[in-house]
Amino acid sequence: MKVTFHIEYWTDAGQQLCIAGSGTEEWPFAGAREMHREANGEWTLQLTVPPSVRAISYRYFWVDAGGKTVTEPWERPHRAVFDPSGEVYHLYDYWQETPPDIALYSSAFTKAVYAHTSVGQPTENSRRTLVIRVPNPRAGKNRRLTITGNQAVLGFWRPEQAREMDGTDFPEWEIRLNADDIAFPLEYKFLLRDGTGQAIRWETGENRLWKHFPPESDVTVVVSGYPYRESLPAWKGVGTVIPVFSLRSEQSFGIGDLHDLKLLTDWAEQTNQCLVQVLPLNDTTRTHTWEDSYPYSAISVYALHPLYISLTEMGTLKDVRKRSFYRQVQQALNAKEEVDYEAVEQNKLNYCRDFFAQEGASALASDAFRLFWETAQTWLAPYAAFCYYRDKYRTADFSEWGEHAVYRPEREQQRGEACPEIAFTYFLQFVLHTQFKDVSEHARRKGIILKGDLPIGIHRTSVEAWTEAALFNGNGQAGAPPDVFSDRGQNWSFPTYNWEVMEHDDFAWWKKRLRALEYGFTALRIDHILGFFRIWEIPVDCVEGLCGHFRPALPFTAKEIEDWGMMFRDTFLRARIHRRHAAELLGDSFDEVVETYLSPDGDDHFTLNAFCNTQRKVNDLFRERKDAVSAKIKAGLFAIAGEVLFLADPYEPAKYHPRISASGSFAYKELTTEEQQAFDRLSFHFFYERHSAFWKEVALKRLTPLVNCTDMLICGEDLGMIPDSVHEVMSRLHILTLELERAPKTCGREFADLQRLPHASVCTTSTHDMPPLRNWWNEDRGRTQRYYQQALHGDGTAPAACTPELAAQILLNHLNASSMLTVIPLQDWLALSETLRHPCPERERINIPADPHHYWRYRMHLTLETLAAAHDLNRQIRSLIALSTVNDKL
């Protein structure tokens, strides 16, 4: 089979156009193949391809004399599919620039919003075939792309006789024509029609033209055209975000479940929304207590949380007494305002065990389970073993599992075949993934984007930390530096990643993780995307996040510090405090603390005694002491432990990081004015200038292979201390940013301008780490007043509470934002209704980031059935969307 590649591309002198791609094991179409430049500016390459090769993918790039390589800006490869009977192929391509609507090529649109399979009119078999292709991702579910032109075969420009194109490979549309029916040159244009055949809009611009056809008797010419041209406003859609555990229905069992998620997608469709966003669904069970409620602390990056099983959809118990008992438990748990995590877990898993005893054997013997096992075995077997040992040893800390502390897959596989507990875990995950697949397909049928959440970390006592220890650094803890959420920083306790090890196989661990998420989601939020640039790494002996450092980073040498005008001293590295500052910090407890916990350190200074010289040691000392005096002493000792100006880098000897927010420390107050000025200059340079190019290179190396391995719409949570390079990298990789009116990214502004947000962004009124709209309105009256005047253009004093009318105005402003997606927390939608909103705004908050032991238990106070029947509220939501610039149906 002879295949000739054609591409028209004008190069400069010394530039060589090349092609490279992938074929099969028999024909490995890889490496650069130089093309030949024709006199008309066209580049060609003819290859002989074995008849067994059915498809190839390839890309074009050019190389100059100096070795510089430039690839096509659009990362999507070209693809050719061959017919077994074909002998000669001519593939005419174009240099793929990045389309302005590139997000519409993601699975959020191709498999949800606009997903459809449109098979065009049948074509007769022909030995001389012209194939015309064109991408058009914005042709809706009930629309058809057609082609008409100056030939009878295309209807002589009559819209009613235009030929339907095949959308099987949507967003790519294709038609196959018998070349013998065409008198070249062929002039043509595309036309979009609705489900009834009525013309909606013609393609804009000039007619397309194909001038010639080769003389061979058995030949196929494939013309891949530039994307469909149309003048439409940029796409805009709207959705809802809420954790699954926060959902409530008449069928749920004290906690939201996958059936409830299906009901939420129904409500989203009912109110003309196109997206539902959830928090992570991963299993977090370490202690079987409420402390496992933190959804970002996964024990497995693949296993779903057993609490999200829908008991209704799993099946009914045959035992009448048990059925009656569980019905009473269900009613009691559903009557609670919030999730009672421990009671829900105990009773829900007991139900699952009873059902497993009834139906488990047949389920595990089914063809459906065998198919699930084939795809899930690599993660399911170690996860089930982990759960078994966690419960056997009564701890998730695998270092305490004796001979099982080190994972040995052969041994665990043998145990898995014999252990009923292992089988029960297999059953739970089989049910969960089956139900989740059903939810995902349900959402796609309705045109609803299901958006998941990728946590930046894993728990240090998790399956992956047990089985793939080399990928993680157990000597560090991931967190966040001080910010608006927490002035002492955040410590998430996750191990940091050994990125250097992960890079050896081109980040296969991350790619596998993303591909697993494609199972159910068409869009994805990357939690703390800044972690791919650098992570805030905290020593394991710290409890708070204040004394962390960025990794990777470019720490200073002592000479560099001195070059900034500050003589380096060893005391900058030691946690110490002056007597007068200690008295100020400790108050009435000063004498007790000095006598028990401190030792003299030079003139009028103290340092912590060895038994309490880290926050971790202090925390252990005061673990059982809950009185107010002890709490004050503990806080004081924590503060003293952070009284340093520089931190020694743990990886590079004799290099140092300035401590973040050190200008608020007592150590800083002891500096001279000149030293303070020098420290301020070097700190600003270190945190805001020094790493921009370095972190850009790091992020591109890590994120590029991840983004390229998935079709999901990728969004990044880029709040906090943002390096200058973050938005450049996200824009280059087409990752949507996160924008909040109350957390502007423009210096000097208190509130963001919603009309100036980047279109490639997600706009929201609040996140799970923030108070919802009504709660926020009540927090700071001064800021609320400024917001009322500046953002809402209100006169006089701001109302004491956020009324439904104010909520409507705020939501409409966000719906009119320039972002392509506006995602509203469910609590803020409910703020529109005086009768449906929660009577206590403070009870709607999901998380308080400053509290590392927060109980994640918020649950919507009305059922999803009630929400679906709330006609006035739903009508108002539809009206607000109709009044806004949202245009997801275009």
Coordinates of N, CA, C and O in Angstrom, one line a residue, residues 662-789:
A662 N 8.4 36.0 57.8 CA 9.3 36.3 58.9 C 9.2 37.7 59.4 O 9.6 38.0 60.6
S663 N 8.8 38.6 58.6 CA 8.7 40.0 59.0 C 7.7 40.2 60.2 O 7.7 41.3 60.8
G664 N 6.9 39.2 60.5 CA 6.0 39.3 61.6 C 6.5 38.6 62.8 O 5.8 38.5 63.8
S665 N 7.8 38.1 62.8 CA 8.3 37.4 63.9 C 9.1 38.3 64.9 O 9.4 39.4 64.5
F666 N 9.3 37.7 66.1 CA 10.1 38.5 67.0 C 11.6 38.5 66.6 O 12.3 39.5 66.9
A667 N 12.0 37.5 65.9 CA 13.4 37.5 65.4 C 13.7 38.7 64.5 O 14.8 39.3 64.5
Y668 N 12.7 39.0 63.7 CA 12.8 40.1 62.7 C 12.9 41.4 63.5 O 13.7 42.3 63.1
K669 N 12.2 41.5 64.6 CA 12.2 42.8 65.3 C 13.5 43.1 65.9 O 13.9 44.2 66.2
E670 N 14.3 42.0 66.1 CA 15.6 42.2 66.7 C 16.7 42.7 65.7 O 17.8 43.0 66.1
L671 N 16.4 42.6 64.4 CA 17.3 43.1 63.4 C 17.4 44.6 63.4 O 16.5 45.3 63.9
T672 N 18.5 45.1 63.0 CA 18.6 46.6 62.8 C 17.8 47.0 61.6 O 17.3 46.2 60.8
T673 N 17.5 48.3 61.5 CA 16.7 48.8 60.4 C 17.3 48.4 59.1 O 16.6 48.0 58.1
E674 N 18.6 48.5 58.9 CA 19.3 48.1 57.7 C 19.2 46.6 57.4 O 18.9 46.2 56.2
E675 N 19.3 45.8 58.4 CA 19.1 44.4 58.2 C 17.6 44.0 57.9 O 17.4 43.2 57.0
Q676 N 16.7 44.7 58.5 CA 15.3 44.5 58.1 C 15.1 44.8 56.6 O 14.4 44.1 55.9
Q677 N 15.6 45.9 56.2 CA 15.4 46.3 54.8 C 16.1 45.3 53.9 O 15.5 45.0 52.8
A678 N 17.3 44.8 54.2 CA 18.0 43.8 53.4 C 17.2 42.5 53.4 O 17.0 41.9 52.3
F679 N 16.6 42.1 54.5 CA 15.8 40.9 54.6 C 14.6 41.0 53.8 O 14.2 40.1 53.1
D680 N 13.9 42.2 53.8 CA 12.7 42.4 53.0 C 13.1 42.3 51.5 O 12.3 41.7 50.8
R681 N 14.2 42.9 51.1 CA 14.5 42.8 49.7 C 14.8 41.4 49.2 O 14.3 40.9 48.2
L682 N 15.6 40.7 50.0 CA 16.0 39.3 49.6 C 14.8 38.4 49.7 O 14.6 37.5 48.8
S683 N 13.9 38.6 50.6 CA 12.6 37.8 50.7 C 11.7 38.0 49.5 O 11.2 37.1 48.9
F684 N 11.5 39.3 49.2 CA 10.7 39.6 48.0 C 11.3 38.9 46.8 O 10.6 38.3 46.0
H685 N 12.6 39.1 46.6 CA 13.2 38.5 45.4 C 13.1 37.0 45.4 O 12.7 36.3 44.4
F686 N 13.2 36.4 46.6 CA 13.2 34.9 46.7 C 11.8 34.4 46.4 O 11.6 33.4 45.6
F687 N 10.8 35.0 47.0 CA 9.4 34.4 46.9 C 8.7 34.9 45.6 O 7.7 34.2 45.2
Y688 N 9.1 36.0 45.0 CA 8.3 36.5 43.9 C 9.1 36.7 42.6 O 8.5 36.9 41.5
E689 N 10.4 36.6 42.6 CA 11.2 36.8 41.4 C 12.2 35.7 41.0 O 12.3 35.3 39.8
R690 N 12.8 35.1 42.0 CA 14.0 34.2 41.8 C 13.6 33.0 41.0 O 14.4 32.4 40.2
H691 N 12.4 32.5 41.2 CA 12.1 31.1 40.7 C 11.2 31.1 39.5 O 10.8 30.0 39.0
S692 N 10.8 32.3 38.9 CA 9.8 32.3 37.9 C 10.2 31.4 36.7 O 9.4 30.5 36.3
A693 N 11.3 31.6 36.1 CA 11.7 30.8 35.0 C 12.0 29.3 35.4 O 11.6 28.4 34.6
F694 N 12.5 29.1 36.6 CA 12.9 27.8 37.0 C 11.6 27.0 37.2 O 11.5 25.8 36.8
W695 N 10.6 27.5 37.9 CA 9.4 26.8 38.1 C 8.5 26.6 36.9 O 7.8 25.6 36.7
K696 N 8.7 27.5 35.9 CA 8.0 27.3 34.6 C 8.5 26.1 33.9 O 7.8 25.3 33.5
E697 N 9.9 25.9 33.9 CA 10.5 24.8 33.3 C 10.0 23.5 34.0 O 9.7 22.5 33.4
V698 N 10.0 23.5 35.4 CA 9.6 22.4 36.1 C 8.2 22.0 35.8 O 7.9 20.8 35.6
A699 N 7.3 22.9 35.8 CA 5.8 22.6 35.6 C 5.6 22.1 34.2 O 4.8 21.2 34.0
L700 N 6.2 22.7 33.2 CA 6.1 22.2 31.8 C 6.5 20.7 31.7 O 5.9 19.9 31.0
K701 N 7.6 20.4 32.3 CA 8.1 19.1 32.3 C 7.2 18.1 32.9 O 7.0 17.0 32.4
R702 N 6.5 18.5 34.0 CA 5.6 17.6 34.7 C 4.2 17.5 34.1 O 3.6 16.5 34.0
L703 N 3.7 18.7 33.8 CA 2.3 18.8 33.4 C 2.0 18.4 31.9 O 1.0 17.9 31.6
T704 N 3.0 18.7 31.0 CA 2.8 18.5 29.6 C 2.4 17.0 29.3 O 1.4 16.7 28.6
P705 N 3.2 16.0 29.8 CA 2.8 14.6 29.5 C 1.5 14.2 30.1 O 0.7 13.4 29.6
L706 N 1.1 14.9 31.2 CA -0.2 14.5 31.9 C -1.3 15.0 31.1 O -2.3 14.3 30.8
V707 N -1.3 16.3 30.7 CA -2.4 16.9 29.9 C -2.5 16.2 28.6 O -3.6 16.0 28.1
N708 N -1.4 15.8 28.0 CA -1.5 15.2 26.6 C -2.0 13.7 26.7 O -2.3 13.2 25.6
C709 N -2.1 13.1 27.9 CA -2.5 11.7 27.9 C -4.0 11.6 28.1 O -4.5 10.5 28.2
T710 N -4.7 12.7 28.2 CA -6.2 12.7 28.5 C -7.0 13.6 27.6 O -6.4 14.6 27.2
D711 N -8.2 13.2 27.4 CA -9.1 14.1 26.6 C -10.0 14.9 27.6 O -10.8 15.7 27.1
M712 N -9.9 14.7 28.9 CA -10.8 15.5 29.8 C -10.5 17.0 29.7 O -9.3 17.4 29.4
L713 N -11.5 17.8 30.0 CA -11.3 19.2 30.2 C -10.5 19.5 31.5 O -11.1 19.1 32.5
I714 N -9.3 20.0 31.5 CA -8.5 20.2 32.7 C -8.7 21.6 33.2 O -8.4 22.6 32.5
C715 N -9.0 21.7 34.5 CA -9.1 22.9 35.2 C -8.1 22.9 36.4 O -7.9 21.8 36.9
G716 N -7.5 24.0 36.7 CA -6.5 24.0 37.8 C -7.0 24.9 38.9 O -7.5 26.0 38.7
E717 N -6.8 24.5 40.2 CA -7.1 25.3 41.3 C -5.8 26.1 41.6 O -4.8 25.5 42.1
D718 N -5.7 27.4 41.2 CA -4.5 28.1 41.2 C -4.6 29.3 42.1 O -4.2 30.4 41.8
L719 N -5.2 29.1 43.3 CA -5.3 30.1 44.3 C -4.2 30.1 45.2 O -3.5 29.1 45.4
G720 N -3.9 31.2 45.9 CA -2.8 31.3 46.9 C -1.7 32.1 46.4 O -1.9 33.1 45.6
M721 N -0.5 31.7 46.8 CA 0.7 32.5 46.4 C 1.2 32.0 45.0 O 1.8 31.0 44.9
I722 N 0.8 32.8 44.0 CA 1.0 32.3 42.6 C 2.2 32.9 42.0 O 2.4 34.1 41.8
P723 N 3.2 32.0 41.6 CA 4.3 32.5 40.8 C 3.9 33.1 39.5 O 2.8 32.7 38.9
D724 N 4.7 34.0 38.9 CA 4.3 34.7 37.7 C 4.1 33.7 36.5 O 3.4 34.0 35.6
S725 N 4.8 32.6 36.6 CA 4.8 31.7 35.5 C 3.6 30.8 35.4 O 3.4 30.1 34.4
V726 N 2.8 30.8 36.5 CA 1.7 29.8 36.6 C 0.7 30.0 35.4 O 0.3 29.1 34.7
H727 N 0.2 31.3 35.2 CA -0.8 31.5 34.2 C -0.2 31.3 32.8 O -0.9 30.9 31.9
E728 N 1.1 31.6 32.6 CA 1.7 31.4 31.3 C 1.7 29.9 31.0 O 1.3 29.5 29.9
V729 N 2.0 29.0 32.0 CA 2.0 27.6 31.7 C 0.6 27.1 31.5 O 0.4 26.3 30.6
M730 N -0.3 27.5 32.4 CA -1.7 27.0 32.2 C -2.3 27.4 30.9 O -3.0 26.7 30.3
S731 N -2.0 28.6 30.4 CA -2.5 29.1 29.1 C -1.9 28.2 28.0 O -2.5 27.8 27.1
R732 N -0.6 28.0 28.1 CA 0.1 27.2 27.1 C -0.4 25.8 27.0 O -0.5 25.2 25.9
L733 N -0.8 25.2 28.1 CA -1.3 23.8 28.2 C -2.8 23.8 28.1 O -3.4 22.7 28.3
H734 N -3.5 24.9 28.0 CA -4.9 25.0 27.8 C -5.6 24.5 29.1 O -6.6 23.7 29.0
I735 N -5.1 24.8 30.3 CA -5.7 24.4 31.5 C -6.5 25.6 32.0 O -5.9 26.7 32.2
L736 N -7.8 25.4 32.4 CA -8.6 26.5 32.8 C -8.2 27.0 34.2 O -7.9 26.2 35.1
T737 N -8.1 28.3 34.4 CA -7.8 28.8 35.8 C -9.1 28.9 36.6 O -10.2 28.8 36.1
L738 N -8.9 29.1 37.9 CA -10.0 29.3 38.8 C -10.1 30.8 39.3 O -9.1 31.3 39.7
E739 N -11.2 31.4 39.1 CA -11.4 32.8 39.4 C -12.5 33.1 40.4 O -13.6 32.5 40.3
L740 N -12.1 33.9 41.4 CA -13.1 34.3 42.5 C -13.1 35.8 42.6 O -12.1 36.4 42.7
E741 N -14.3 36.3 42.6 CA -14.5 37.8 42.8 C -13.8 38.3 44.1 O -13.2 39.3 44.1
R742 N -14.0 37.5 45.1 CA -13.4 38.0 46.4 C -12.0 37.6 46.6 O -11.4 37.9 47.7
A743 N -11.3 36.9 45.6 CA -9.9 36.6 45.7 C -9.2 37.0 44.4 O -8.8 36.2 43.6
P744 N -9.1 38.3 44.2 CA -8.6 38.8 42.9 C -7.1 38.4 42.7 O -6.4 38.3 43.7
K745 N -6.7 38.3 41.4 CA -5.3 38.0 41.1 C -4.6 39.2 40.6 O -3.4 39.1 40.2
T746 N -5.3 40.3 40.6 CA -4.7 41.6 40.2 C -4.3 42.4 41.4 O -5.1 42.7 42.3
C747 N -3.0 42.8 41.5 CA -2.6 43.6 42.6 C -3.3 44.9 42.8 O -3.6 45.5 41.7
G748 N -3.6 45.3 44.0 CA -4.3 46.5 44.2 C -5.8 46.5 44.2 O -6.5 47.5 44.5
R749 N -6.4 45.3 43.9 CA -7.8 45.2 43.8 C -8.3 44.4 45.0 O -7.7 43.3 45.3
E750 N -9.4 44.8 45.6 CA -10.0 44.0 46.6 C -11.0 43.0 46.1 O -11.2 41.9 46.6
F751 N -11.6 43.3 44.9 CA -12.6 42.4 44.3 C -12.2 42.4 42.8 O -11.9 43.4 42.2
A752 N -12.3 41.2 42.2 CA -11.9 41.0 40.8 C -13.0 41.6 39.9 O -14.2 41.6 40.3
D753 N -12.6 42.1 38.8 CA -13.5 42.5 37.8 C -14.0 41.3 37.0 O -13.2 40.8 36.2
L754 N -15.2 41.0 37.1 CA -15.8 39.8 36.5 C -15.8 39.9 35.0 O -15.8 38.8 34.3
Q755 N -15.7 41.1 34.5 CA -15.8 41.2 33.0 C -14.4 41.1 32.4 O -14.2 41.2 31.2
R756 N -13.4 41.0 33.2 CA -12.0 41.0 32.7 C -11.3 39.7 33.1 O -10.1 39.6 33.0
L757 N -12.1 38.7 33.4 CA -11.5 37.4 33.7 C -11.1 36.7 32.4 O -11.7 36.9 31.4
P758 N -10.1 35.9 32.4 CA -9.7 35.1 31.2 C -10.9 34.2 30.8 O -11.5 33.6 31.6
H759 N -11.1 34.1 29.5 CA -12.2 33.2 29.1 C -11.9 31.8 29.4 O -12.8 31.0 29.8
A760 N -10.7 31.4 29.3 CA -10.3 30.0 29.7 C -10.2 29.9 31.2 O -9.1 29.7 31.8
S761 N -11.3 30.0 31.8 CA -11.3 30.0 33.3 C -12.7 29.5 33.8 O -13.6 29.4 33.1
V762 N -12.7 29.1 35.1 CA -13.9 28.7 35.8 C -14.1 29.8 36.9 O -13.2 30.1 37.7
C763 N -15.3 30.4 36.8 CA -15.6 31.5 37.8 C -16.6 30.9 38.8 O -17.5 30.1 38.5
T764 N -16.4 31.2 40.1 CA -17.3 30.7 41.1 C -17.4 31.8 42.2 O -16.6 32.7 42.4
T765 N -18.5 31.6 43.0 CA -18.8 32.5 44.1 C -18.0 32.2 45.3 O -17.7 33.0 46.2
S766 N -17.7 30.9 45.5 CA -17.0 30.4 46.7 C -16.5 29.0 46.4 O -17.0 28.3 45.5
T767 N -15.6 28.5 47.2 CA -15.1 27.2 47.2 C -15.4 26.5 48.5 O -15.8 27.1 49.4
H768 N -15.1 25.2 48.5 CA -15.4 24.4 49.7 C -14.5 24.9 50.9 O -14.8 24.5 52.0
D769 N -13.4 25.6 50.6 CA -12.5 26.1 51.7 C -13.0 27.5 52.2 O -12.3 28.1 53.0
M770 N -14.0 28.0 51.6 CA -14.5 29.4 51.9 C -15.9 29.3 52.5 O -16.7 28.4 52.2
P771 N -16.3 30.4 53.2 CA -17.7 30.4 53.6 C -18.6 30.7 52.4 O -18.2 31.5 51.5
P772 N -19.7 30.0 52.3 CA -20.6 30.3 51.2 C -21.1 31.8 51.2 O -20.8 32.5 52.2
L773 N -21.8 32.2 50.2 CA -22.1 33.6 50.0 C -22.8 34.2 51.2 O -22.3 35.3 51.6
R774 N -23.8 33.7 51.7 CA -24.5 34.3 52.9 C -23.7 34.3 54.1 O -23.7 35.3 54.9
N775 N -22.9 33.3 54.3 CA -22.0 33.2 55.5 C -20.9 34.3 55.3 O -20.6 35.0 56.3
W776 N -20.3 34.4 54.1 CA -19.3 35.4 53.9 C -19.8 36.9 54.1 O -19.1 37.7 54.6
W777 N -21.1 37.1 53.7 CA -21.7 38.4 53.8 C -21.7 38.9 55.3 O -21.6 40.1 55.5
N778 N -21.8 37.9 56.2 CA -21.9 38.3 57.6 C -20.6 38.3 58.3 O -20.5 38.8 59.5
E779 N -19.5 37.9 57.6 CA -18.2 37.8 58.3 C -17.5 39.1 58.7 O -17.0 39.3 59.8
D780 N -17.4 40.0 57.7 CA -16.7 41.3 57.9 C -17.5 42.4 57.3 O -17.6 42.6 56.1
R781 N -18.2 43.1 58.2 CA -19.1 44.2 57.8 C -18.4 45.2 56.9 O -19.0 45.8 56.0
G782 N -17.2 45.6 57.3 CA -16.5 46.6 56.5 C -16.3 46.2 55.1 O -16.5 46.9 54.2
R783 N -15.8 44.9 54.9 CA -15.6 44.4 53.6 C -16.9 44.2 52.8 O -17.0 44.5 51.6
T784 N -17.9 43.8 53.5 CA -19.2 43.6 52.9 C -19.7 45.0 52.4 O -20.3 45.1 51.3
Q785 N -19.5 46.0 53.2 CA -20.0 47.4 52.7 C -19.2 47.8 51.5 O -19.8 48.4 50.5
R786 N -17.9 47.6 51.4 CA -17.1 47.9 50.2 C -17.6 47.1 49.0 O -17.7 47.7 47.9
Y787 N -17.9 45.9 49.2 CA -18.4 45.0 48.1 C -19.7 45.5 47.6 O -20.0 45.6 46.4
Y788 N -20.6 45.8 48.6 CA -21.9 46.3 48.2 C -21.8 47.6 47.3 O -22.6 47.7 46.4
Q789 N -20.9 48.4 47.7 CA -20.8 49.7 46.9 C -20.0 49.5 45.6 O -20.4 50.0 44.6

